[in-house]
PDB file of C-alpha atoms in Angstrom:
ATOM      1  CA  UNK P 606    -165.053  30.731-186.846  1.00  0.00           C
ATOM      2  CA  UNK P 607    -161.942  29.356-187.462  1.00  0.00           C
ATOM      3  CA  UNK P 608    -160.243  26.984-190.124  1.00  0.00           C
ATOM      4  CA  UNK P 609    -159.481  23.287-188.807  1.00  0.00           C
ATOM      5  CA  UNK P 610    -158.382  20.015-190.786  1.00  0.00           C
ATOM      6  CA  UNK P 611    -160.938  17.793-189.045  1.00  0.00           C
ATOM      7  CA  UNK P 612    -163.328  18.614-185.851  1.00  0.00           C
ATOM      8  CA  UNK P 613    -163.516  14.879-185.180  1.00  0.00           C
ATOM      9  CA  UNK P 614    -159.690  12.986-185.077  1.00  0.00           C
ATOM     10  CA  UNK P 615    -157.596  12.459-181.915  1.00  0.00           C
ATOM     11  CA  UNK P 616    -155.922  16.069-181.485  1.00  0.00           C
ATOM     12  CA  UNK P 617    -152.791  14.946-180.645  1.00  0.00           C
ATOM     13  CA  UNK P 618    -149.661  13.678-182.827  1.00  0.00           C
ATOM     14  CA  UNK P 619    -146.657  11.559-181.559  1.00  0.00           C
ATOM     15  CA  UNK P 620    -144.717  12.744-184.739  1.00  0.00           C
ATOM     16  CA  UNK P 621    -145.311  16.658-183.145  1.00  0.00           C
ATOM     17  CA  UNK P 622    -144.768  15.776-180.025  1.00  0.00           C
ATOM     18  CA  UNK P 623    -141.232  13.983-180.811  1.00  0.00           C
ATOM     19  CA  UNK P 624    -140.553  16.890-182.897  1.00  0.00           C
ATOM     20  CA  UNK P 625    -140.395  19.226-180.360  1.00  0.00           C
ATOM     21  CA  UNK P 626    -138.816  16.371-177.896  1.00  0.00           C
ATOM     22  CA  UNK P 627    -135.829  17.100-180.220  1.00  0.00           C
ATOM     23  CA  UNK P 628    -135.617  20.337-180.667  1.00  0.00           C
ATOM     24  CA  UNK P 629    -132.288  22.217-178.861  1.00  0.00           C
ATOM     25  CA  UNK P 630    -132.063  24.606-175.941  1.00  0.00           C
ATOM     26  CA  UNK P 631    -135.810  23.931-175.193  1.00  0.00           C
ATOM     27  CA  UNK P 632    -136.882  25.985-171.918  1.00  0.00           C
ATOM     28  CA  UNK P 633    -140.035  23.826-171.848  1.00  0.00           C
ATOM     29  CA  UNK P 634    -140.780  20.266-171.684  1.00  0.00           C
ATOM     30  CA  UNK P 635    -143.506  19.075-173.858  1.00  0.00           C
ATOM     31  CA  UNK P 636    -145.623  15.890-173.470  1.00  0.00           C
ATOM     32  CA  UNK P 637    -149.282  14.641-173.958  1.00  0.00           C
ATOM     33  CA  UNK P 638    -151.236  16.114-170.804  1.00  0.00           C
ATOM     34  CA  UNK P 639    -152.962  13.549-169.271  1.00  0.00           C
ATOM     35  CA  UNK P 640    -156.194  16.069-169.119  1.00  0.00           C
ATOM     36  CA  UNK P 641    -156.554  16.018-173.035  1.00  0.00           C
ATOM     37  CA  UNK P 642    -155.820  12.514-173.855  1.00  0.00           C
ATOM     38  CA  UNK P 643    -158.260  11.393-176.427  1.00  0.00           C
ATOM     39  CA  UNK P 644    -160.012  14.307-177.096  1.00  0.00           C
ATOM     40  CA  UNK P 645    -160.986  15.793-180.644  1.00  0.00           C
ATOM     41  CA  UNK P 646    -160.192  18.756-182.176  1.00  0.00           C
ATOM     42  CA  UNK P 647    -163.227  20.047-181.618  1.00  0.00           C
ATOM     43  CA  UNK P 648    -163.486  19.159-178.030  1.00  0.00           C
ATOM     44  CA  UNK P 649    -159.664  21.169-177.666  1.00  0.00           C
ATOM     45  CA  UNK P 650    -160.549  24.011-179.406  1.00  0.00           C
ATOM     46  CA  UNK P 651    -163.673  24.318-177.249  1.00  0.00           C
ATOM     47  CA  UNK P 652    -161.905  25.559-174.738  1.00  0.00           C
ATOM     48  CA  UNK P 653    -160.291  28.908-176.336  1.00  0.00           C
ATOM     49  CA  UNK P 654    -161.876  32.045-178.019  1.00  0.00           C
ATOM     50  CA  UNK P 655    -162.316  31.376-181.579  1.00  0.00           C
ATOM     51  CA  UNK P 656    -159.571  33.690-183.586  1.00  0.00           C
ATOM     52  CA  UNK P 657    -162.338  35.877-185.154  1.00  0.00           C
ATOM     53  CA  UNK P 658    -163.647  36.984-181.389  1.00  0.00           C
ATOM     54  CA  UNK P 659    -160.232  37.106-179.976  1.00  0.00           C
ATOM     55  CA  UNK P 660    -158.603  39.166-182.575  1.00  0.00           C
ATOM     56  CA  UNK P 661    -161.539  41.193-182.811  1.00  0.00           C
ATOM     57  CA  UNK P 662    -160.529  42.823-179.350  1.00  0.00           C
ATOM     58  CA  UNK P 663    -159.926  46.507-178.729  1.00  0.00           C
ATOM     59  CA  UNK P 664    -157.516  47.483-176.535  1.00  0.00           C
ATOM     60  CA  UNK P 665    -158.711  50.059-173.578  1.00  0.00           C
ATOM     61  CA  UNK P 666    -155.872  52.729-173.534  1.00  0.00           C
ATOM     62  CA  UNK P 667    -153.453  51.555-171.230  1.00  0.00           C
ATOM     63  CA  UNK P 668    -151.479  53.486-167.920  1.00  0.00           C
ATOM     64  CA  UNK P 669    -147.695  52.891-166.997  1.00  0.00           C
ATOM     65  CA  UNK P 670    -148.069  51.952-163.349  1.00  0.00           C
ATOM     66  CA  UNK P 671    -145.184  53.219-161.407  1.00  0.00           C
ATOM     67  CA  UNK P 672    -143.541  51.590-159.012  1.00  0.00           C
ATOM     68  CA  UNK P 673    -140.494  49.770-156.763  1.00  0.00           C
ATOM     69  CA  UNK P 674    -141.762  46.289-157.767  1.00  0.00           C
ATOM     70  CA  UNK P 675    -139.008  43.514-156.735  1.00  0.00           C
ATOM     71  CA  UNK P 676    -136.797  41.811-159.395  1.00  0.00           C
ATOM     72  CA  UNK P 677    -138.784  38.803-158.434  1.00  0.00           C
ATOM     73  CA  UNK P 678    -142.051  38.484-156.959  1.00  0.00           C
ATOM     74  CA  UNK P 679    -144.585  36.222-156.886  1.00  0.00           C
ATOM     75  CA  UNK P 680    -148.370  35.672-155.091  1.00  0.00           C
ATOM     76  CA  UNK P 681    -147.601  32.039-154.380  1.00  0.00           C
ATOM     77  CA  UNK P 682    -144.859  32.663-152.266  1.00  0.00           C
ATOM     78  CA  UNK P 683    -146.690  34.999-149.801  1.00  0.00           C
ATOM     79  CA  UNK P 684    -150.107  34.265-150.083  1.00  0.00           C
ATOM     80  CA  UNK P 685    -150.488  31.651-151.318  1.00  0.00           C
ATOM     81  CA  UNK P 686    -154.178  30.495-149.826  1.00  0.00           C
ATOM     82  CA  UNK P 687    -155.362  33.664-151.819  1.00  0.00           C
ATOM     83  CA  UNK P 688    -154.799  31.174-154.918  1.00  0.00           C
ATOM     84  CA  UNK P 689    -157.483  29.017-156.341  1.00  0.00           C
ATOM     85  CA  UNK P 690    -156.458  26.796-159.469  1.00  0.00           C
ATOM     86  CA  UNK P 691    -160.328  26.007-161.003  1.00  0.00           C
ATOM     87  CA  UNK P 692    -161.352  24.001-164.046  1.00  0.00           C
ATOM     88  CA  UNK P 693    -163.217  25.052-166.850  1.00  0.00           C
ATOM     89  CA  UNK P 694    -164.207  21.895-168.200  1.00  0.00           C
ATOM     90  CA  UNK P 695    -165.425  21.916-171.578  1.00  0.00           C
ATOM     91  CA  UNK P 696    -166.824  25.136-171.657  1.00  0.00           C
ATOM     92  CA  UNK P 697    -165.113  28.279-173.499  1.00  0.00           C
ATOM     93  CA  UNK P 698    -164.964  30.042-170.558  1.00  0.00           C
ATOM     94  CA  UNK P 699    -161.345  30.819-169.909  1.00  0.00           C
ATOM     95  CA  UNK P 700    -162.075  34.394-170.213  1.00  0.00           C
ATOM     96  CA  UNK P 701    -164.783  34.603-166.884  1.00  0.00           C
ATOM     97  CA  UNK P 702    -162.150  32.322-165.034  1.00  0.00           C
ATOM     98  CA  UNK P 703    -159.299  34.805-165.626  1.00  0.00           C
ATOM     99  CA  UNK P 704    -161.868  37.804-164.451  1.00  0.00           C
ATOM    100  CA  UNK P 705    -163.394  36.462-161.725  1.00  0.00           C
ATOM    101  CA  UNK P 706    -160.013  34.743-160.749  1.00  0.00           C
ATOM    102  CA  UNK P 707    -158.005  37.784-160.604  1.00  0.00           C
ATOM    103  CA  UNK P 708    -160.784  39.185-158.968  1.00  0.00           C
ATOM    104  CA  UNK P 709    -161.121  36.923-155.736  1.00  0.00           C
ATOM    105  CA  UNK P 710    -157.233  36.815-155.776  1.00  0.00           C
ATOM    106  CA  UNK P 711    -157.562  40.426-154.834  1.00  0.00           C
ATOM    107  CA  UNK P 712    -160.091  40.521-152.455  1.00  0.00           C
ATOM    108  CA  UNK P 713    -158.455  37.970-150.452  1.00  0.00           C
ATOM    109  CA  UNK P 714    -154.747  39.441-150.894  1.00  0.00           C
ATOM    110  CA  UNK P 715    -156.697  42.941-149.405  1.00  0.00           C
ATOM    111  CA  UNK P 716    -158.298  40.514-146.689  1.00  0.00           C
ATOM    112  CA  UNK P 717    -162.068  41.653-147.790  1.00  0.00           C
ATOM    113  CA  UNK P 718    -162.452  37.946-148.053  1.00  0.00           C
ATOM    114  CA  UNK P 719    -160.776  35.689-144.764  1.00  0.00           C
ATOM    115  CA  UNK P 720    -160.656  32.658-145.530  1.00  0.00           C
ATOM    116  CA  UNK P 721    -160.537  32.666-149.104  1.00  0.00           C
ATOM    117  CA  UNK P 722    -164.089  33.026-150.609  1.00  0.00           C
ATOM    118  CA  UNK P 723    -164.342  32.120-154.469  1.00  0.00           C
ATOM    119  CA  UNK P 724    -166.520  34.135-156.802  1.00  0.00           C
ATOM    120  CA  UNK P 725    -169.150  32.912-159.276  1.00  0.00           C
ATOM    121  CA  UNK P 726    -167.515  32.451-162.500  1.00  0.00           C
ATOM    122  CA  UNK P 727    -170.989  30.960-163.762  1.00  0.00           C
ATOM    123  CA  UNK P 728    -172.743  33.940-162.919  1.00  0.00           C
ATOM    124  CA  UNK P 729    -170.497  35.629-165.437  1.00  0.00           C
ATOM    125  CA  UNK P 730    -170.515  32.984-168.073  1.00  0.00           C
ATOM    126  CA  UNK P 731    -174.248  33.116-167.836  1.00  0.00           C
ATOM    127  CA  UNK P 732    -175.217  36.984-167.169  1.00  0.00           C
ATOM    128  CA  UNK P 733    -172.568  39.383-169.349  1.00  0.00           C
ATOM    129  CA  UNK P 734    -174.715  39.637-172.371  1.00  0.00           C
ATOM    130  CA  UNK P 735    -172.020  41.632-173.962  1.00  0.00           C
ATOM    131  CA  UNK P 736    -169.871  37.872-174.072  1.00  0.00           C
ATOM    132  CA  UNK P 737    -170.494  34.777-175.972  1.00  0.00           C
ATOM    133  CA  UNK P 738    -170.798  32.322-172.716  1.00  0.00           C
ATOM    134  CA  UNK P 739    -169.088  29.033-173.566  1.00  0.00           C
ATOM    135  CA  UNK P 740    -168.044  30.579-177.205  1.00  0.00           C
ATOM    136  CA  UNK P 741    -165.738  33.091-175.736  1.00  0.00           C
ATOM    137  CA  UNK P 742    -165.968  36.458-174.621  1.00  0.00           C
ATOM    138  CA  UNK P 743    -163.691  39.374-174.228  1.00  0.00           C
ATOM    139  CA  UNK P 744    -161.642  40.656-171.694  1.00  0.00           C
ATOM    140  CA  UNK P 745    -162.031  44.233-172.184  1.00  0.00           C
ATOM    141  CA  UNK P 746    -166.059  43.719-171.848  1.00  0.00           C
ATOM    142  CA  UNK P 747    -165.605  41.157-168.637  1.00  0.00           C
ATOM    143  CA  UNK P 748    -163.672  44.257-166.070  1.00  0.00           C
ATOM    144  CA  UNK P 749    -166.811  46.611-166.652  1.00  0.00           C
ATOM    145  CA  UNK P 750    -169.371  43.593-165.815  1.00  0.00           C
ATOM    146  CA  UNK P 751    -167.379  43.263-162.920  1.00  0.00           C
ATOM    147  CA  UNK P 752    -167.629  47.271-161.955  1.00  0.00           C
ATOM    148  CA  UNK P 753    -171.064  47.520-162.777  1.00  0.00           C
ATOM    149  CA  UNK P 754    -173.149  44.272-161.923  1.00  0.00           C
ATOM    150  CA  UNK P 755    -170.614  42.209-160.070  1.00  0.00           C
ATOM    151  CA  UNK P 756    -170.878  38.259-159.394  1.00  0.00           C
ATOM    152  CA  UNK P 757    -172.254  36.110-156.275  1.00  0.00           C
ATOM    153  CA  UNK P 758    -169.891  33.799-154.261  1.00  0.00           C
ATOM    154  CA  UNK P 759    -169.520  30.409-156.250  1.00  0.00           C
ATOM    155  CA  UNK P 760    -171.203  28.995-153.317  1.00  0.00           C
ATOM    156  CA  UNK P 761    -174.230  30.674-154.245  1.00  0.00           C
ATOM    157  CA  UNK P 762    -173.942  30.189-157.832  1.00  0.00           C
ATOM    158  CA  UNK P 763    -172.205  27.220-158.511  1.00  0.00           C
ATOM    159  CA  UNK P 764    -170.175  26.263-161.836  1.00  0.00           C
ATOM    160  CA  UNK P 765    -172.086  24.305-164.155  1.00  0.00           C
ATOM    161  CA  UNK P 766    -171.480  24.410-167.955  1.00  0.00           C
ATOM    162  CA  UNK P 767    -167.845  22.737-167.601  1.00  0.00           C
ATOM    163  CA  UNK P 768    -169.788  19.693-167.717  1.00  0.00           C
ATOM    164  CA  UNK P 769    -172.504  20.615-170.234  1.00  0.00           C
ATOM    165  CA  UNK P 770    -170.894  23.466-172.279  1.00  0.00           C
ATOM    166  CA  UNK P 771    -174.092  25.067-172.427  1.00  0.00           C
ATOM    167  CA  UNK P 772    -173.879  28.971-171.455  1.00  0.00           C
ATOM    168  CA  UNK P 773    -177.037  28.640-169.203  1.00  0.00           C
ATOM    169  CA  UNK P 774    -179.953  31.278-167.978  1.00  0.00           C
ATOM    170  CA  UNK P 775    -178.748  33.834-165.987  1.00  0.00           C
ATOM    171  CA  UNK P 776    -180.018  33.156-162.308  1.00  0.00           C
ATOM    172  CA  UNK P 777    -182.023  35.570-160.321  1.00  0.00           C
ATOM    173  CA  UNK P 778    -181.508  33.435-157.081  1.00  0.00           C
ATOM    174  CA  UNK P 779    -178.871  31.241-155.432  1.00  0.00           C
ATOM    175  CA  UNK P 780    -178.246  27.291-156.304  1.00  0.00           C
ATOM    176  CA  UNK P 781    -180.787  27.132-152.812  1.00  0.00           C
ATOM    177  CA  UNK P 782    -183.191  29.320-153.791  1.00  0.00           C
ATOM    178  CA  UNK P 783    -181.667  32.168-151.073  1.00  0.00           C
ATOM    179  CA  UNK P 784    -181.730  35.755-151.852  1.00  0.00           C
ATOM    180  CA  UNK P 785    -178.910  36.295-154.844  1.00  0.00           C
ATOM    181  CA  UNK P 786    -176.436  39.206-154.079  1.00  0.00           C
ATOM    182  CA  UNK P 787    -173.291  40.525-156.087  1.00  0.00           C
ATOM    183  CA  UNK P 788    -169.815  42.042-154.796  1.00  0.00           C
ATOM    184  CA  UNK P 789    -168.522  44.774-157.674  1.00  0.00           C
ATOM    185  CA  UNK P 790    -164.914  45.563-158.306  1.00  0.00           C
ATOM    186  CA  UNK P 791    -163.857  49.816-157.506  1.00  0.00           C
ATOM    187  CA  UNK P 792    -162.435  49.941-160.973  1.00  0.00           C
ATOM    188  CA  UNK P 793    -159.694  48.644-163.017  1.00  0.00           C
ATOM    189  CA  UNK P 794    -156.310  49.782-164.927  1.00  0.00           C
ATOM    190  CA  UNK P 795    -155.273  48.646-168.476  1.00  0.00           C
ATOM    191  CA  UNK P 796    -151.679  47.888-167.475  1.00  0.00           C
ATOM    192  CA  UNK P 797    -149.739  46.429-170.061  1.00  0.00           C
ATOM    193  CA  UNK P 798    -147.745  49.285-171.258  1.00  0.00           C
ATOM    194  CA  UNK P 799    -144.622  47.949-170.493  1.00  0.00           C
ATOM    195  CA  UNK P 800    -143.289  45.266-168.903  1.00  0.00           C
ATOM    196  CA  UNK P 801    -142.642  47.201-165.875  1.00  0.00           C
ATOM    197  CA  UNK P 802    -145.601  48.460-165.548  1.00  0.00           C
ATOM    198  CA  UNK P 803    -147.106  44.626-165.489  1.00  0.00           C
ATOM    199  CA  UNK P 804    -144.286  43.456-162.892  1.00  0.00           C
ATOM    200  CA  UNK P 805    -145.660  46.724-160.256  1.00  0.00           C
ATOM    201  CA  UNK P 806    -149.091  46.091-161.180  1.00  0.00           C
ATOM    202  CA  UNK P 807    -148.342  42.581-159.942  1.00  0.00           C
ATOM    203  CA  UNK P 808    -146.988  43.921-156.607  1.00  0.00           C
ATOM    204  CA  UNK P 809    -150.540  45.575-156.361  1.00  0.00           C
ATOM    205  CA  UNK P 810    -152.337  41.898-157.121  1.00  0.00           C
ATOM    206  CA  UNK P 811    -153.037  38.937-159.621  1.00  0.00           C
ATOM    207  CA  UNK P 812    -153.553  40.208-162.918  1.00  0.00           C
ATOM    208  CA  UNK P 813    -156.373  39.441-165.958  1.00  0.00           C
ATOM    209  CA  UNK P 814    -154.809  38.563-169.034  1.00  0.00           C
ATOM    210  CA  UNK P 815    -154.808  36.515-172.265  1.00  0.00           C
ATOM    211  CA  UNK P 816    -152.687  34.920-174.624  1.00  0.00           C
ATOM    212  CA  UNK P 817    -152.876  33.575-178.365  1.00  0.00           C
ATOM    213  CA  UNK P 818    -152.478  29.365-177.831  1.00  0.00           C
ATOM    214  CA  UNK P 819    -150.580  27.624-180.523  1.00  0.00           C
ATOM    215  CA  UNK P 820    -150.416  23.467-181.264  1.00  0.00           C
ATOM    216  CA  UNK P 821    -147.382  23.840-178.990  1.00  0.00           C
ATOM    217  CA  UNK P 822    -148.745  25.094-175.883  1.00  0.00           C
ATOM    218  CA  UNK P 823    -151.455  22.136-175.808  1.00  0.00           C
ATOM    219  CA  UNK P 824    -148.243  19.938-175.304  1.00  0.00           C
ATOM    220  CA  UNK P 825    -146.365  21.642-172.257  1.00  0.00           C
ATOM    221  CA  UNK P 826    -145.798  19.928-169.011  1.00  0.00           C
ATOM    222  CA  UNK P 827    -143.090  22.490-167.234  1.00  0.00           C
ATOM    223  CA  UNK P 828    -140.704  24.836-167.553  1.00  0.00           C
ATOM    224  CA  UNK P 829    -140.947  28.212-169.272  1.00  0.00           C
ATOM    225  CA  UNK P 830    -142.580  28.157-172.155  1.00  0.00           C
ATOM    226  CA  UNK P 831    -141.944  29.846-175.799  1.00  0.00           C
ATOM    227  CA  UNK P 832    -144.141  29.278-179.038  1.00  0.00           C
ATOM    228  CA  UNK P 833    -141.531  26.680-181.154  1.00  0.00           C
ATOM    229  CA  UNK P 834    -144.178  25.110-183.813  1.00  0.00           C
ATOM    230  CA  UNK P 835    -147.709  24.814-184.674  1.00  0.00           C
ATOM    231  CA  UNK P 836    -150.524  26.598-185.885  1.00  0.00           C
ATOM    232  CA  UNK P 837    -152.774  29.528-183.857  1.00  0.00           C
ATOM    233  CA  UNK P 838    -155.918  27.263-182.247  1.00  0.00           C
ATOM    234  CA  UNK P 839    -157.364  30.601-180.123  1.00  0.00           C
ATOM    235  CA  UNK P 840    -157.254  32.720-177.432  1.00  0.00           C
ATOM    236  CA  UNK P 841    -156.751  31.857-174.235  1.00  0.00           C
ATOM    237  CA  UNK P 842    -157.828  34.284-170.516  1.00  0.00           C
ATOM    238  CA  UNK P 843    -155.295  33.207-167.993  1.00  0.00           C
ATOM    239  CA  UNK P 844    -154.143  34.996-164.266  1.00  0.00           C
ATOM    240  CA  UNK P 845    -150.833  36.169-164.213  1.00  0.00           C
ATOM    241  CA  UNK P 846    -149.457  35.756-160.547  1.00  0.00           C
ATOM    242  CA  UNK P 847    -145.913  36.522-160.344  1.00  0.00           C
ATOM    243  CA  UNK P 848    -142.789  36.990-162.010  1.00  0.00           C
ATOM    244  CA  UNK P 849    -138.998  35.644-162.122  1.00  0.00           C
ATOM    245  CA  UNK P 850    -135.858  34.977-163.774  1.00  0.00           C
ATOM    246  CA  UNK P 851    -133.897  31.083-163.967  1.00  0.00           C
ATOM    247  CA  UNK P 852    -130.746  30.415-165.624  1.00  0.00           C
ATOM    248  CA  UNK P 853    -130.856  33.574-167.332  1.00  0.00           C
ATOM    249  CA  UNK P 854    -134.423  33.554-168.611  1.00  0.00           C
ATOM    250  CA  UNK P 855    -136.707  35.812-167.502  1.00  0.00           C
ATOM    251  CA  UNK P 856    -140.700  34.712-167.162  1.00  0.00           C
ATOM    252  CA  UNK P 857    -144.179  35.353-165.888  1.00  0.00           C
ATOM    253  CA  UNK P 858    -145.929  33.114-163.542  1.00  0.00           C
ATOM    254  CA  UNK P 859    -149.084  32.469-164.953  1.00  0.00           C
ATOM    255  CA  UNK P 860    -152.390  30.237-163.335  1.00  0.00           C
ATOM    256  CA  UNK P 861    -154.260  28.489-166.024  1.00  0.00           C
ATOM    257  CA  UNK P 862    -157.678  27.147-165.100  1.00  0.00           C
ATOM    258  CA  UNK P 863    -157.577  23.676-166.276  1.00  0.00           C
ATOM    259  CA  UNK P 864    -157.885  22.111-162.893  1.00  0.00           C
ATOM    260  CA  UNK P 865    -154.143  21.154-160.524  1.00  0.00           C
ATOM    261  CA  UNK P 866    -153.474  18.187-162.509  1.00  0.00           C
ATOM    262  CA  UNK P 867    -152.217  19.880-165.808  1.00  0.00           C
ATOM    263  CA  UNK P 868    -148.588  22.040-166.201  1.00  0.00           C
ATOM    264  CA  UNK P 869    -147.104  22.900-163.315  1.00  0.00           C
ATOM    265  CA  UNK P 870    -149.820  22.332-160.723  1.00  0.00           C
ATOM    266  CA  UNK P 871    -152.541  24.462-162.785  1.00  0.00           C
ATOM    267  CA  UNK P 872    -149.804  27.123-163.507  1.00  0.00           C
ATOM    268  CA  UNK P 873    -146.881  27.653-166.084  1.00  0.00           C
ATOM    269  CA  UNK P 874    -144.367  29.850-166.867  1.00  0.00           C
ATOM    270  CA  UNK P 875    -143.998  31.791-169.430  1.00  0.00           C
ATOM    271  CA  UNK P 876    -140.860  33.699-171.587  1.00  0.00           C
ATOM    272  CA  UNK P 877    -141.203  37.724-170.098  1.00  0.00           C
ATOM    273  CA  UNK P 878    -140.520  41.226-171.885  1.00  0.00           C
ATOM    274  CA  UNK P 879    -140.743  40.382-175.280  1.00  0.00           C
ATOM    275  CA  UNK P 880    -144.751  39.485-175.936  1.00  0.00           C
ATOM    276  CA  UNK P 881    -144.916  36.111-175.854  1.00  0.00           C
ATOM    277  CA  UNK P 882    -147.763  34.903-178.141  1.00  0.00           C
ATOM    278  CA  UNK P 883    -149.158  38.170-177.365  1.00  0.00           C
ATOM    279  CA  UNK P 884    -149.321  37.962-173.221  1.00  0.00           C
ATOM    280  CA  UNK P 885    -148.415  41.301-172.872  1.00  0.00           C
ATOM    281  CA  UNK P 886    -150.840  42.747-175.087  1.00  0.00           C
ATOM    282  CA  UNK P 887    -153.949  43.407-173.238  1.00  0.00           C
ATOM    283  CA  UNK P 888    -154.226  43.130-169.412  1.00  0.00           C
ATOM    284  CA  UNK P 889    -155.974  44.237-166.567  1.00  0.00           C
ATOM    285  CA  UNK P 890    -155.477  45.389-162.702  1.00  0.00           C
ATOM    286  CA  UNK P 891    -158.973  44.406-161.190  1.00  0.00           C
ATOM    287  CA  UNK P 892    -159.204  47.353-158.377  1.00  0.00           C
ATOM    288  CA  UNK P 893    -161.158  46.078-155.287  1.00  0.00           C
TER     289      UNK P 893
END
C-alpha cells in the first residue's frame, strides 16, 4: 500500500489551500469541497486505487481511431439524458463506476436503452474476481468483465458498499429475489494513442479512463484543472465526455462519480494533449 503521514487527522490544510489561492495564472479554482469536509486521510484515500495496484497496470496495445471528430464536442450538449453523475461513497470503486458508466452512456447514446437505464456498478464491484472490490481494481481487467459476463440493471442490483465499503458476495439473483440477467458489451478499443484518436473516439461515445490524483485535485471546485502542488494519493477511474478549448486552453470534459454536488456538477475539466497526471495514458472505447 501506500506511504501516508497519518491515516487518522483532518485531510485538509488551510495553509495548502491558501497556497494555491495565490498562485498566478491558475486555470482552476481550488477550495475545500463541501463532500470531504472532515474526513481523514484514510477515509480520502479510500476512495482511489492504492499506487501499488494502479501503477501496476498494463497497458492493452492501443489503435489510432480515425476520424472527422469536431474541434469541440461534447455528450452533454446533445444528449445529455444519456448522462448519469453517481456516487461512490466510501467505497474504492471509482474504477466499476467509470466501466459501467461509460458503458450505459453508450447504450443509451445508441438508443438500446430509451429512457436511460443505469447498469449495476455493484454487480461489478462484487463479481470481477480479477479486481480488488472496494480496494481498487483495474481498468484493463474491468472492459473484458464487461465482454464476457456483463452486469444487471442497477435496478436489479442495487449499489450498496458506498455506504459500508465492504466489496460484498456476488449475487445470483436480483435485490427482489427475480431472475438475475446480464447485458455484455460487443468489444472494446484501447484508444489513447493520441489525442486525436481520444477526441474521434469521443464522437463514437463516453469514454473509460483514469487518472493519477494529487493533494491538489482533492481541492478543485471549477475550471480546468492542472496538477500545481501536492503529493500522488492514487488512482482515480473517471468518464471522459467531451472535449473543448476556452481562452486559449484546450481541455477534456470529464464526469467524476462523486455524486452532483462536488466540481462542476459531478464533472471537471481537465488541461488536454499533453497527459495530464497521466489521463491520456490508458483508455477505453466500450463497443455496444
Amino acid at each position: 500500500m501506500f506511504a501516508i503521514l497519518s491515516f487518522t487527522k483532518d485531510y485538509y490544510n488551510h495553509a495548502f489551500l491558501e497556497m494555491l489561492q495565490n498562485i498566478p495564472d491558475m486555470t482552476w479554482t481550488p477550495t475545500i469541497p463541501e463532500r470531504f469536509k472532515g474526513m481523514s486521510q484514510g477515509d480520502v484515500y479510500a476512495h482511489f486505487m492504492p499506487l501499488n495496484v494502479y501503477k501496476s497496470v498494463q497497458t492493452e496495445q492501443q489503435e489510432s481511431v480515425e476520424g472527422n471528430a469536431p474541434i469541440t464536442f461534447s455528450w452533454l450538449d446533445y444528449i445529455k439524458q444519456c448522462m448519469t453523475v453517481r456516487e461512490q461513497g466510501k467505497c474504492g470503486s471509482c474504477w466499476a463506476f467509470s466501466a459501467v458508466g461509460s458503458f450505459s452512456d453508450n447504450r443509451c447514446i445508441k438508443s438500446y436503452t430509451e429512457p436511460h437505464t443505469v447498469y449495476s456498478e455493484q454487480y461489478m464491484v462484487s463479481c470481477d474476481k480479477t479486481s480488488l472490490g472496494c480496494s481498487g481494481g483495474y481498468i484493463s481487467k474491468d472492459v473484458v468483465f464487461l465482454k464476457n459476463t456483463g452486469v444487471p440493471t442497477e435496478k436489479c442490483v442495487s449499489y450498496k458498499s458506498g455506504k459500508t465499503n465492504v466489496t460484498g458476495s456476488c449475487p445470483t439473483k436480483c435485490d427482489d429475489g427475480s431472475a438475475l440477467t446480464t447485458v455484455k458489451s460487443k468489444s472494446y478499443r484501447s484508444v489513447c494513442s493520441s489525442e486525436n484518436s481520444i477526441k474521434n473516439a469521443i464522437y463514437i461515445g463516453t469514454i473509460q479512463t483514469a487518472l493519477t490524483v494529487y493533494d491538489d485535485f482533492m481541492y478543485y471546485k471549477s475550471g480546468i484543472y492542472q496538477h500545481k502542488s501536492g503529493a500522488q494519493i492514487g488512482g482515480h477511474g473517471v468518464i471522459f465526455v467531451g472535449y473543448g478549448e476556452q481562452n486559449g486552453v484546450k481541455y477534456w470534459d470529464v464526469r467524476n462519480s462523486w455524486g452532483t454536488g462536488w466540481g462542476e456538477k459531478g464533472y471537471f475539466r481537465i488541461i488536454r494533449g499533453q497527459n495530464e497526471c497521466n489521463i491520456e495514458h490508458e483508455c477505453y472505447l466500450i463497443e455496444v
